[in-house]
Coordinates of C-alpha atoms in Angstrom, one line a residue:
M1 CA 3.6 2.1 26.6
A2 CA 2.2 4.8 24.2
L3 CA 4.2 8.0 22.3
T4 CA 1.9 10.9 22.8
V5 CA 2.1 12.6 19.5
C6 CA 1.1 15.9 21.0
S7 CA -1.3 17.7 23.5
R8 CA -3.3 19.3 20.6
S9 CA -6.0 17.4 18.4
F10 CA -4.0 18.1 15.2
I11 CA -0.2 17.2 14.2
N12 CA 1.7 19.5 12.4
R13 CA 5.1 18.9 10.4
S14 CA 7.7 20.5 12.6
R15 CA 6.0 18.8 15.6
F16 CA 6.1 15.3 14.1
S17 CA 9.5 15.5 12.7
S18 CA 10.8 16.4 16.4
L19 CA 8.3 13.3 17.2
V20 CA 10.3 10.6 14.8
Y21 CA 13.9 11.2 15.9
S22 CA 12.7 10.9 19.5
Y23 CA 11.1 8.1 18.5
F24 CA 13.6 6.7 17.1
N25 CA 15.6 6.2 19.8
K26 CA 13.3 4.0 21.4
N27 CA 12.7 0.1 21.5
I28 CA 9.7 0.0 19.1
V29 CA 8.9 -3.5 19.6
Q30 CA 8.8 -2.6 23.5
M31 CA 6.1 0.5 23.2
L32 CA 3.3 -1.5 20.7
P33 CA 0.9 -3.3 22.9
P34 CA 0.9 -7.2 23.3
C35 CA -0.5 -9.0 20.0
Q36 CA -2.9 -12.4 21.0
A37 CA -1.0 -15.9 21.5
A38 CA 0.6 -17.1 18.3
S39 CA 0.1 -20.9 17.4
N40 CA 3.0 -23.4 17.5
S41 CA 3.8 -22.8 13.7
T42 CA 4.2 -19.0 14.3
K43 CA 6.3 -19.6 17.5
D44 CA 8.7 -21.6 15.6
A45 CA 8.7 -19.1 12.7
D46 CA 9.3 -16.3 15.4
Q47 CA 11.8 -18.1 16.9
S48 CA 13.4 -18.7 13.4
R49 CA 13.5 -15.3 12.3
M50 CA 15.1 -14.2 16.0
Q51 CA 17.6 -16.3 15.0
R52 CA 18.5 -14.8 12.1
G53 CA 18.7 -11.5 13.8
L54 CA 15.0 -10.5 12.1
P55 CA 12.1 -8.6 13.8
K56 CA 9.2 -10.6 15.3
K57 CA 6.2 -9.5 12.8
L58 CA 3.1 -7.9 14.5
P59 CA 0.2 -7.4 13.0
I60 CA -1.7 -4.0 13.4
G61 CA -4.1 -3.6 15.9
G62 CA -7.9 -4.4 14.3
V63 CA -6.6 -5.3 10.3
D64 CA -7.6 -8.5 9.2
Q65 CA -5.6 -8.6 6.1
V66 CA -2.4 -6.5 4.7
I67 CA -1.9 -5.9 0.8
V68 CA 1.0 -4.2 -0.8
V69 CA 0.9 -3.0 -3.8
A70 CA 4.3 -2.2 -5.2
S71 CA 6.8 -2.0 -8.5
G72 CA 10.3 -1.6 -9.0
K73 CA 10.1 1.1 -10.8
G74 CA 8.3 4.5 -10.5
G75 CA 6.0 6.0 -12.7
V76 CA 4.1 2.6 -13.7
G77 CA 0.5 4.0 -12.1
K78 CA 1.5 2.4 -9.0
S79 CA -0.7 4.5 -6.7
T80 CA -3.9 4.6 -8.9
T81 CA -3.7 0.8 -9.3
A82 CA -3.8 1.1 -5.4
V83 CA -6.4 3.3 -5.0
N84 CA -8.4 1.9 -7.3
L85 CA -7.6 -1.4 -6.0
A86 CA -9.2 -0.3 -2.5
L87 CA -12.2 1.2 -4.0
S88 CA -12.9 -2.0 -5.8
L89 CA -12.7 -4.4 -2.7
K90 CA -15.3 -2.1 -0.9
E91 CA -17.3 -1.9 -4.5
L92 CA -17.5 -5.7 -4.8
D93 CA -18.2 -6.2 -0.7
K94 CA -20.5 -3.0 0.6
T95 CA -19.9 -5.1 4.6
K96 CA -15.9 -4.9 4.0
L97 CA -14.1 -2.1 5.6
V98 CA -11.2 -1.3 3.7
G99 CA -8.2 1.3 4.2
I100 CA -5.3 2.6 2.1
L101 CA -1.8 3.4 3.8
D102 CA 0.4 6.0 1.5
A103 CA 3.6 4.6 2.4
D104 CA 5.8 6.7 -0.1
V105 CA 6.8 9.2 2.5
Y106 CA 8.6 11.1 -0.1
G107 CA 6.1 11.3 -2.9
P108 CA 2.5 10.7 -1.2
S109 CA 0.2 10.5 -4.2
I110 CA -2.9 9.3 -1.7
P111 CA -4.2 12.6 -0.7
K112 CA -4.6 14.2 -4.2
M113 CA -6.0 11.1 -5.6
M114 CA -8.5 10.9 -2.6
N115 CA -9.5 14.4 -2.5
L116 CA -8.3 14.5 1.0
K117 CA -6.4 17.0 3.3
G118 CA -5.2 17.5 6.9
P119 CA -5.3 18.5 9.6
V120 CA -4.8 14.7 11.5
H121 CA -6.6 14.7 14.4
L122 CA -5.7 12.6 17.9
N123 CA -8.5 10.1 19.5
K124 CA -8.8 9.8 23.5
Q125 CA -6.2 7.0 23.0
Q126 CA -3.5 9.8 21.2
L127 CA -3.3 7.8 18.3
M128 CA -3.8 9.2 14.6
M129 CA -7.2 9.4 13.4
P130 CA -7.4 8.3 9.9
L131 CA -9.3 10.6 6.9
V132 CA -11.5 8.8 5.3
N133 CA -13.3 9.5 2.0
Y134 CA -15.7 7.3 -0.1
D135 CA -15.7 5.1 2.6
I136 CA -12.2 4.4 2.3
K137 CA -10.0 4.9 5.6
C138 CA -6.6 6.8 4.6
M139 CA -3.3 7.6 6.2
S140 CA -0.4 9.5 4.2
M141 CA 2.5 11.6 5.1
G142 CA 0.9 14.4 2.8
F143 CA -1.7 14.8 5.5
L144 CA 0.9 15.9 8.4
I145 CA 2.5 18.2 6.2
E146 CA 1.6 22.0 5.8
D147 CA 2.0 22.8 2.6
E148 CA 1.5 19.9 0.0
K149 CA 4.7 22.0 -2.3
D150 CA 7.0 21.4 0.6
P151 CA 9.4 18.5 -0.2
I152 CA 10.6 16.2 2.6
V153 CA 13.8 16.3 3.4
W154 CA 14.8 13.0 5.7
R155 CA 17.2 10.6 5.9
G156 CA 16.7 6.8 5.8
L157 CA 16.5 6.6 9.5
M158 CA 13.6 9.5 10.1
V159 CA 11.7 7.7 7.1
M160 CA 11.7 4.2 8.7
S161 CA 10.5 6.1 11.7
A162 CA 7.7 7.7 10.1
I163 CA 6.2 4.5 8.5
Q164 CA 6.5 2.9 12.2
R165 CA 4.3 5.2 13.3
L166 CA 2.3 5.1 10.4
L167 CA 1.7 1.5 10.6
R168 CA 1.5 1.7 14.9
Q169 CA 0.1 5.0 16.0
V170 CA -3.0 5.2 13.6
S171 CA -6.1 3.9 14.8
W172 CA -6.9 1.8 12.0
G173 CA -9.7 -1.2 13.0
P174 CA -11.5 -2.3 12.6
L175 CA -10.1 -3.0 8.8
D176 CA -10.8 -5.9 6.6
Y177 CA -8.2 -5.3 3.8
L178 CA -5.8 -2.5 4.5
V179 CA -4.4 -1.5 0.9
V180 CA -0.5 -0.2 1.5
D181 CA 0.9 2.1 -1.6
M182 CA 4.5 1.5 -1.1
P183 CA 7.3 3.6 -3.0
P184 CA 9.1 2.5 -6.3
G185 CA 12.6 0.4 -5.5
T186 CA 13.5 -2.4 -3.4
G187 CA 14.8 -0.3 -0.5
D188 CA 14.0 0.5 3.4
V189 CA 11.0 0.8 3.4
Q190 CA 10.0 -2.3 1.8
L191 CA 12.0 -3.5 4.3
T192 CA 10.4 -2.4 7.1
M193 CA 7.1 -3.2 6.2
S194 CA 8.1 -6.9 4.8
Q195 CA 9.8 -7.5 8.2
N196 CA 7.7 -6.3 10.8
I197 CA 4.2 -6.7 9.9
P198 CA 2.4 -9.9 8.7
I199 CA 1.6 -9.2 4.8
D200 CA -0.9 -11.2 3.1
G201 CA 0.1 -10.5 -0.5
A202 CA 2.2 -8.0 -2.8
V203 CA 0.9 -7.0 -6.1
I204 CA 3.6 -6.3 -8.3
V205 CA 2.3 -3.2 -10.8
T206 CA 4.1 -2.8 -14.1
T207 CA 3.7 -1.7 -17.6
P208 CA 4.7 -3.8 -20.5
Q209 CA 8.1 -1.7 -21.5
D210 CA 11.0 -4.0 -20.9
V211 CA 13.0 -1.0 -18.6
A212 CA 9.7 -1.5 -16.5
L213 CA 9.9 -5.3 -16.3
L214 CA 13.4 -5.3 -15.3
D215 CA 12.5 -3.1 -12.1
A216 CA 9.4 -5.4 -11.6
R217 CA 11.5 -8.6 -12.1
K218 CA 13.5 -7.3 -8.7
G219 CA 10.6 -6.1 -6.9
T220 CA 9.0 -10.0 -7.2
E221 CA 12.2 -11.5 -5.9
M222 CA 12.7 -9.1 -2.9
F223 CA 9.4 -9.8 -1.6
R224 CA 10.2 -13.9 -2.2
K225 CA 13.1 -13.2 -0.4
V226 CA 11.8 -11.8 2.6
E227 CA 8.7 -14.6 2.3
V228 CA 5.5 -12.3 1.3
P229 CA 3.4 -14.2 -1.0
V230 CA 3.5 -12.5 -4.4
L231 CA -0.4 -12.4 -5.7
G232 CA 0.5 -11.9 -9.4
V233 CA 1.1 -8.9 -11.8
V234 CA -0.8 -6.1 -13.1
Q235 CA 0.1 -5.0 -16.3
N236 CA -0.9 -1.5 -16.4
M237 CA -1.3 1.1 -19.6
S238 CA -1.3 -2.6 -21.4
A239 CA -3.0 -0.5 -24.7
Y240 CA -4.1 2.8 -25.5
E241 CA -7.6 3.3 -25.9
C242 CA -8.2 6.2 -28.1
P243 CA -11.6 8.2 -26.4
K244 CA -12.7 9.3 -30.0
C245 CA -12.5 6.0 -32.2
G246 CA -11.6 3.6 -30.0
H247 CA -8.5 2.2 -31.7
T248 CA -6.4 0.7 -29.3
E249 CA -2.1 0.6 -29.8
H250 CA 0.2 -0.9 -27.6
I251 CA 2.3 2.0 -27.0
F252 CA 4.5 0.2 -24.2
G253 CA 4.9 -2.7 -26.2
K254 CA 2.6 -6.0 -26.1
D255 CA 2.4 -9.1 -23.5
G256 CA 5.6 -8.1 -21.7
A257 CA 4.0 -8.5 -18.1
T258 CA 2.3 -11.5 -19.0
N259 CA 5.4 -12.9 -20.0
L260 CA 7.7 -11.9 -17.5
A261 CA 4.8 -13.6 -15.5
K262 CA 5.0 -16.6 -17.1
E263 CA 8.6 -16.9 -16.4
M264 CA 8.2 -16.0 -12.5
N265 CA 5.2 -18.6 -12.5
L266 CA 2.7 -15.8 -11.4
P267 CA -0.6 -14.9 -13.0
I268 CA -1.5 -11.8 -14.6
I269 CA -4.0 -10.4 -12.3
G270 CA -4.7 -7.2 -13.9
D271 CA -4.8 -5.9 -17.6
I272 CA -5.1 -2.0 -17.0
P273 CA -5.7 0.3 -20.3
L274 CA -3.9 3.5 -21.2
H275 CA -7.3 5.2 -21.0
I276 CA -7.5 9.5 -20.2
K277 CA -10.4 9.0 -17.9
I278 CA -8.2 7.4 -15.6
R279 CA -5.8 10.0 -15.2
E280 CA -8.2 12.6 -15.5
T281 CA -10.1 11.2 -12.7
S282 CA -7.2 10.5 -10.6
D283 CA -6.0 13.8 -10.8
S284 CA -9.6 15.3 -9.8
G285 CA -9.5 13.3 -6.7
A286 CA -13.0 11.1 -8.0
P287 CA -11.2 7.6 -8.8
I288 CA -13.1 6.1 -12.0
I289 CA -14.5 3.2 -9.1
V290 CA -16.7 5.8 -8.3
S291 CA -16.5 8.8 -11.0
H292 CA -17.7 6.2 -13.9
P293 CA -18.0 3.2 -12.2
N294 CA -19.8 1.7 -15.5
S295 CA -17.1 2.3 -17.6
S296 CA -14.7 -0.4 -19.0
Q297 CA -11.7 1.1 -17.4
A298 CA -13.7 0.6 -14.0
Q299 CA -14.7 -2.6 -14.7
A300 CA -11.0 -3.8 -15.5
F301 CA -10.1 -2.5 -11.8
K302 CA -12.8 -4.4 -10.5
D303 CA -11.5 -7.7 -12.2
L304 CA -8.5 -6.9 -10.6
G305 CA -10.2 -7.0 -6.9
R306 CA -12.1 -9.7 -7.7
N307 CA -8.5 -11.7 -8.8
V308 CA -6.8 -10.5 -5.6
L309 CA -9.7 -11.9 -3.0
Q310 CA -9.6 -15.0 -5.4
R311 CA -5.7 -15.3 -4.8
L312 CA -5.8 -14.4 -1.1
K313 CA -8.4 -17.4 -0.5
V314 CA -6.3 -20.0 -2.6
L315 CA -3.0 -18.7 -0.3
K316 CA -4.9 -19.1 2.7
D317 CA -6.0 -22.1 1.9
Q318 CA -2.7 -23.5 0.9
A319 CA -1.6 -22.3 4.4
K320 CA -3.9 -24.2 6.0
N321 CA -3.2 -27.7 4.2
K322 CA 0.4 -27.1 5.1

């Protein structure tokens, strides 16, 4: 069974809202296409989840690996990190197909950072077609609202239904990597994502500031409780770099994320400076990976991409040996 979005070739906000209401009242699992035969270990895991009252995890059609970029707190540069991570994965291997899902329904940032704007069109299967820039497939609630200044005033159930549609009713495949820009916190969206789809790894973004570190710890513990592997910690805005003289100042403190990672037995997989170029390029819709690919700031994001790929391989090898 498939949910028809609308009879026209594009989607508007009011129509999308009404469809989300009706969609929520139906059994989501019954509407999904059958997945491939699972191994005995997968079946055992699914049976265990069902016994605990949890939904069965179903992969996103055509997507090989899912990487979520999360933080316990807003304002730590999570979306900037997610965008540049996706671009670095593409830059490191041009043959790979990469996408970004903006799961922050209330505050979507991907449209501006990726310089994209709706409308969203439908294919023959009535699936939403991602918008594409810099060879990255993108989907966001920001593409589905008529005016980017309009707030999305929805209750939690509406948001959960919207997330399900962005996962299941988008023509994502084929993709090697889907990077998910998560909203801040440890609430409904995080649980919906982690309990409904297989996630290959979570990247925790934080600044060295003590207040941010407290919430980063909570975010890490949440993923561990829902059995999502944590790839490591990204220390963002680690130090201010003066664009004129190159002087470095630790505005938000020094080594806070490093100490947190040691306490939680996690690696530091990224160390991103606080630099005006990163902010300016993100706001202009030309992320630093594409606009200044040879800069030291872009190199920091490429190092993050390499570390993420390495950690994914390590976790995959560990899973095979179990």
